[in-house]
């Protein structure tokens, strides 16, 4: 009997954690009740934990409504999305025609198919909107983009049957977390310099005050016995915010960035509310603690 395909991220997403999964899986608690991820993005860690059989229930959230709608559409009617995608040709002319369509004028399945198609065929897989909230990335010119990976979409739909999806702020998403639950925060990263910019995650950005609020929520969750883990940039500001917790510095590849000079290995921090010890080959990725 052929095994069912295992789910993996169906969208390319700036800041995605696929390249760091070995470290994240090692650092995550071995057992937990409900898994929470308030900055869902591509959901790499959720799908990896699901593949390992470690997900019982999950609460997955993001403030990006278009993104959460994509997950909801796959969760509730993946075949409707597949039927639309199956009709889409791969061509530059079709790409720009579809890009100009107002997504909010479309039924859900068509809106999500549009998002997947543009995400898989746009330049560098970069999700970016302008100040008006309009997707504005140019055509990518790939030889064979895999926007018709229907086996994975169906696997994603199966995994999402274990999840509750929430379009809300990170505070709201984790409001019900209890002792023994596991929360993973992967927020927009604090800039490495004054001139650095966040990838356009959502209109309004995620500034210094948001980082401080996130640290407060992290601390409050930890105080009531929730397992909490966070990824962020390796800056003095972030290290100071989480000085009372375990901070591990890791080298993280970056493949999706509008600036080619910022792709490649960078150091970032992994913060946990509990002690972490990376064993074996993972020690190579640990700079210090």
XYZ file of N, CA and C in Angstrom, residues 20-145:
378
model
N 15.838 25.759 8.770
C 16.204 25.639 10.183
C 15.396 24.574 10.918
N 14.672 23.752 10.169
C 13.754 22.823 10.813
C 14.451 21.863 11.766
N 15.634 21.380 11.407
C 16.321 20.419 12.269
C 16.582 21.023 13.644
N 17.002 22.276 13.655
C 17.250 22.959 14.926
C 15.941 23.187 15.685
N 14.914 23.677 14.993
C 13.646 23.978 15.651
C 13.003 22.722 16.224
N 13.041 21.637 15.467
C 12.450 20.390 15.957
C 13.200 19.863 17.172
N 14.516 20.031 17.178
C 15.314 19.590 18.317
C 15.040 20.449 19.551
N 14.808 21.735 19.328
C 14.592 22.661 20.445
C 13.159 22.634 20.974
N 12.226 22.179 20.177
C 10.827 22.129 20.612
C 10.645 21.086 21.712
N 9.702 21.296 22.627
C 9.441 20.276 23.650
C 9.007 18.966 23.005
N 9.426 17.848 23.590
C 9.109 16.547 22.999
C 7.609 16.282 22.996
N 6.921 16.687 24.041
C 5.484 16.469 24.124
C 4.800 17.760 24.583
N 3.625 17.990 24.063
C 2.842 19.172 24.438
C 1.390 18.885 24.091
N 0.515 19.735 24.579
C -0.910 19.542 24.320
C -1.302 20.211 23.003
N -1.575 21.495 23.047
C -1.996 22.236 21.856
C -0.809 23.045 21.328
N -0.638 23.043 20.019
C 0.418 23.827 19.375
C -0.174 25.138 18.869
N 0.491 26.247 19.202
C 0.060 27.572 18.745
C 1.147 28.200 17.882
N 0.738 28.759 16.736
C 1.689 29.520 15.915
C 0.991 30.776 15.405
N 1.258 31.934 16.048
C 0.519 33.154 15.730
C 1.042 33.925 14.512
N 2.261 33.637 14.047
C 2.810 34.263 12.842
C 3.022 33.132 11.831
N 1.944 32.645 11.267
C 1.976 31.359 10.573
C 2.853 31.338 9.329
N 2.718 32.336 8.463
C 3.514 32.334 7.236
C 3.348 31.039 6.467
N 4.478 30.419 6.078
C 4.412 29.165 5.340
C 4.136 27.944 6.192
N 4.199 28.078 7.520
C 3.839 26.980 8.417
C 4.817 25.817 8.439
N 6.098 26.066 8.148
C 7.067 24.973 8.035
C 7.159 24.131 9.306
N 7.196 24.778 10.475
C 7.333 24.015 11.707
C 6.063 23.226 12.012
N 4.911 23.806 11.789
C 3.661 23.069 12.001
C 3.641 21.790 11.179
N 3.949 21.892 9.883
C 3.909 20.713 9.025
C 4.967 19.684 9.435
N 6.138 20.157 9.869
C 7.195 19.237 10.297
C 6.782 18.490 11.566
N 6.194 19.199 12.528
C 5.711 18.547 13.744
C 4.596 17.558 13.422
N 3.744 17.905 12.478
C 2.675 17.000 12.060
C 3.264 15.738 11.445
N 4.284 15.890 10.600
C 4.908 14.723 9.979
C 5.510 13.787 11.018
N 5.958 14.352 12.136
C 6.531 13.538 13.212
C 5.466 12.975 14.159
N 4.214 13.270 13.905
C 3.143 12.771 14.760
C 3.031 13.488 16.089
N 3.532 14.721 16.163
C 3.553 15.449 17.432
C 2.410 16.457 17.578
N 1.568 16.583 16.564
C 0.454 17.518 16.624
C -0.828 16.782 17.007
N -1.414 17.179 18.122
C -2.736 16.675 18.499
C -3.784 17.675 18.018
N -3.616 18.894 18.508
C -4.472 20.002 18.097
C -3.569 21.207 17.873
N -4.012 22.117 17.024
C -3.225 23.317 16.764
C -4.143 24.523 16.610
N -3.611 25.677 16.992
C -4.254 26.962 16.737
C -3.258 27.754 15.898
N -3.615 28.011 14.652
C -2.714 28.666 13.712
C -3.280 30.022 13.341
N -2.474 31.064 13.468
C -2.991 32.398 13.226
C -2.027 33.276 12.467
N -2.555 34.338 11.933
C -1.763 35.356 11.260
C -2.676 36.559 11.086
N -2.066 37.741 11.025
C -2.864 38.952 10.839
C -3.172 39.194 9.368
N -2.506 38.435 8.487
C -2.691 38.569 7.045
C -3.927 37.762 6.631
N -4.988 38.469 6.326
C -6.259 37.799 6.027
C -6.169 36.932 4.772
N -5.467 37.419 3.750
C -5.362 36.647 2.513
C -4.657 35.312 2.765
N -3.648 35.341 3.624
C -2.924 34.120 3.956
C -3.819 33.141 4.710
N -4.508 33.606 5.746
C -5.374 32.719 6.524
C -6.507 32.182 5.662
N -7.028 32.998 4.759
C -8.061 32.511 3.848
C -7.543 31.371 2.983
N -6.264 31.429 2.603
C -5.679 30.346 1.805
C -5.695 29.039 2.592
N -5.296 29.099 3.849
C -5.331 27.908 4.687
C -6.770 27.422 4.887
N -7.694 28.344 5.097
C -9.085 27.951 5.314
C -9.674 27.277 4.078
N -9.340 27.792 2.915
C -9.869 27.209 1.687
C -9.381 25.786 1.501
N -8.098 25.540 1.795
C -7.573 24.184 1.684
C -8.179 23.279 2.753
N -8.387 23.819 3.925
C -8.959 23.041 5.027
C -10.383 22.583 4.722
N -11.159 23.466 4.094
C -12.588 23.198 3.922
C -12.963 22.623 2.561
N -12.224 23.000 1.500
C -12.575 22.505 0.158
C -11.357 22.568 -0.760
N -10.398 21.718 -0.493
C -9.165 21.723 -1.276
C -9.435 21.407 -2.744
N -10.432 20.578 -3.025
C -10.694 20.198 -4.415
C -11.169 21.384 -5.248
N -11.867 22.322 -4.633
C -12.308 23.507 -5.368
C -11.116 24.348 -5.799
N -10.116 24.484 -4.913
C -8.896 25.222 -5.244
C -8.132 24.506 -6.357
N -8.038 23.191 -6.268
C -7.320 22.400 -7.267
C -7.961 22.553 -8.645
N -9.288 22.546 -8.707
C -9.969 22.675 -10.002
C -9.626 23.992 -10.678
N -9.539 25.065 -9.900
C -9.203 26.366 -10.483
C -7.745 26.382 -10.931
N -6.837 25.943 -10.065
C -5.407 25.939 -10.410
C -5.120 25.103 -11.647
N -5.845 24.024 -11.798
C -5.609 23.117 -12.919
C -5.889 23.781 -14.263
N -6.649 24.858 -14.237
C -6.990 25.566 -15.475
C -5.994 26.665 -15.819
N -5.079 26.987 -14.888
C -4.186 28.119 -15.096
C -2.978 27.720 -15.951
N -2.752 28.421 -17.063
C -1.556 28.158 -17.868
C -0.352 28.902 -17.294
N 0.841 28.417 -17.602
C 2.038 29.138 -17.161
C 2.522 30.021 -18.302
N 2.245 31.300 -18.166
C 2.697 32.263 -19.169
C 2.816 33.632 -18.527
N 3.709 34.431 -19.070
C 3.922 35.777 -18.541
C 2.673 36.636 -18.716
N 2.026 36.507 -19.869
C 0.828 37.311 -20.124
C -0.277 36.972 -19.128
N -0.482 35.671 -18.875
C -1.517 35.272 -17.923
C -1.153 35.743 -16.519
N 0.135 35.664 -16.167
C 0.590 36.109 -14.852
C 0.168 37.549 -14.594
N 0.476 38.445 -15.531
C 0.177 39.868 -15.312
C -1.324 40.141 -15.371
N -2.038 39.387 -16.190
C -3.491 39.539 -16.216
C -4.085 39.157 -14.866
N -3.635 38.025 -14.340
C -4.150 37.558 -13.047
C -3.712 38.477 -11.917
N -2.498 39.008 -12.000
C -2.002 39.891 -10.946
C -2.863 41.143 -10.815
N -3.420 41.606 -11.934
C -4.229 42.825 -11.920
C -5.639 42.612 -11.377
N -6.051 41.364 -11.247
C -7.395 41.090 -10.730
C -7.444 41.404 -9.236
N -8.488 42.096 -8.814
C -8.687 42.367 -7.393
C -9.052 41.054 -6.699
N -8.184 40.554 -5.795
C -8.485 39.249 -5.180
C -9.792 39.237 -4.407
N -10.180 40.385 -3.860
C -11.386 40.430 -3.028
C -12.658 40.450 -3.865
N -12.501 40.501 -5.192
C -13.666 40.399 -6.072
C -13.953 38.949 -6.454
N -13.075 38.029 -6.033
C -13.168 36.632 -6.439
C -13.788 35.766 -5.348
N -14.443 34.679 -5.732
C -14.858 33.679 -4.744
C -13.622 33.098 -4.061
N -13.794 32.506 -2.888
C -12.659 32.071 -2.078
C -11.714 31.138 -2.837
N -12.232 30.110 -3.473
C -11.363 29.142 -4.152
C -10.534 29.822 -5.242
N -11.127 30.737 -5.984
C -10.393 31.438 -7.041
C -9.370 32.402 -6.451
N -9.720 33.041 -5.352
C -8.785 33.957 -4.702
C -7.543 33.217 -4.207
N -7.756 32.042 -3.639
C -6.639 31.264 -3.111
C -5.814 30.666 -4.241
N -6.468 30.180 -5.287
C -5.732 29.674 -6.451
C -4.861 30.781 -7.040
N -5.394 31.993 -7.103
C -4.614 33.138 -7.599
C -3.389 33.364 -6.728
N -3.561 33.321 -5.414
C -2.442 33.563 -4.510
C -1.355 32.503 -4.687
N -1.747 31.234 -4.759
C -0.779 30.162 -4.923
C -0.043 30.308 -6.259
N -0.790 30.580 -7.309
C -0.183 30.718 -8.638
C 0.834 31.865 -8.665
N 0.430 33.033 -8.180
C 1.342 34.180 -8.184
C 2.550 33.932 -7.289
N 2.327 33.311 -6.145
C 3.417 33.033 -5.215
C 4.443 32.086 -5.817
N 3.983 31.095 -6.550
C 4.883 30.091 -7.119
C 5.545 30.541 -8.419
N 4.995 31.563 -9.062
C 5.536 31.978 -10.359
C 6.144 33.378 -10.341
N 6.049 34.092 -9.214
C 6.596 35.441 -9.141
C 8.113 35.421 -8.921
N 8.735 36.545 -9.109
C 10.180 36.668 -8.960
C 10.599 36.367 -7.529
N 11.477 35.371 -7.362
C 12.095 35.039 -6.079
C 11.120 34.592 -5.002
N 9.885 34.295 -5.364
C 8.925 33.839 -4.363
C 8.702 34.846 -3.258
N 8.745 36.116 -3.574
C 8.666 37.164 -2.550
C 7.243 37.689 -2.426
N 6.635 37.547 -1.241
C 5.315 38.117 -1.002
C 5.496 39.592 -0.656
N 4.984 40.467 -1.505
C 5.159 41.895 -1.263
C 3.944 42.644 -1.770
N 3.441 43.541 -0.953
C 2.339 44.398 -1.376
C 2.779 45.848 -1.273
N 2.167 46.703 -2.075
C 2.482 48.124 -1.998
C 1.625 48.788 -0.922
N 1.695 50.107 -0.836
C 0.982 50.799 0.247
C -0.522 50.657 0.132
N -0.981 50.351 -1.064
C -2.424 50.150 -1.261
C -2.832 48.712 -0.977
N -1.849 47.886 -0.573
C -2.148 46.495 -0.290
C -2.217 45.620 -1.519
N -1.643 46.088 -2.633
C -1.715 45.352 -3.898
C -0.429 44.575 -4.142
N -0.560 43.295 -4.486
C 0.587 42.452 -4.806
C 1.268 43.004 -6.060
N 2.583 43.255 -5.984
C 3.237 43.959 -7.096
C 4.576 43.351 -7.515
N 4.769 42.053 -7.275
C 6.031 41.400 -7.634
C 6.010 41.012 -9.105
N 7.109 41.210 -9.838
C 7.139 40.856 -11.259
C 7.185 39.355 -11.509
N 6.987 38.989 -12.758
C 7.005 37.595 -13.213
C 8.385 36.980 -12.982
N 8.412 35.696 -12.615
C 9.657 35.060 -12.221
C 10.440 34.358 -13.303
N 9.817 33.991 -14.419
C 10.496 33.315 -15.534
C 11.150 31.997 -15.126
N 10.421 31.151 -14.433
C 10.921 29.820 -14.089
C 10.695 28.869 -15.261
N 11.495 27.809 -15.325
C 11.314 26.814 -16.383
C 10.080 25.963 -16.133
N 9.892 25.553 -14.874
C 8.779 24.652 -14.587
C 8.284 24.855 -13.153
N 7.623 25.956 -12.857
C 7.162 26.204 -11.482
C 6.085 25.201 -11.084
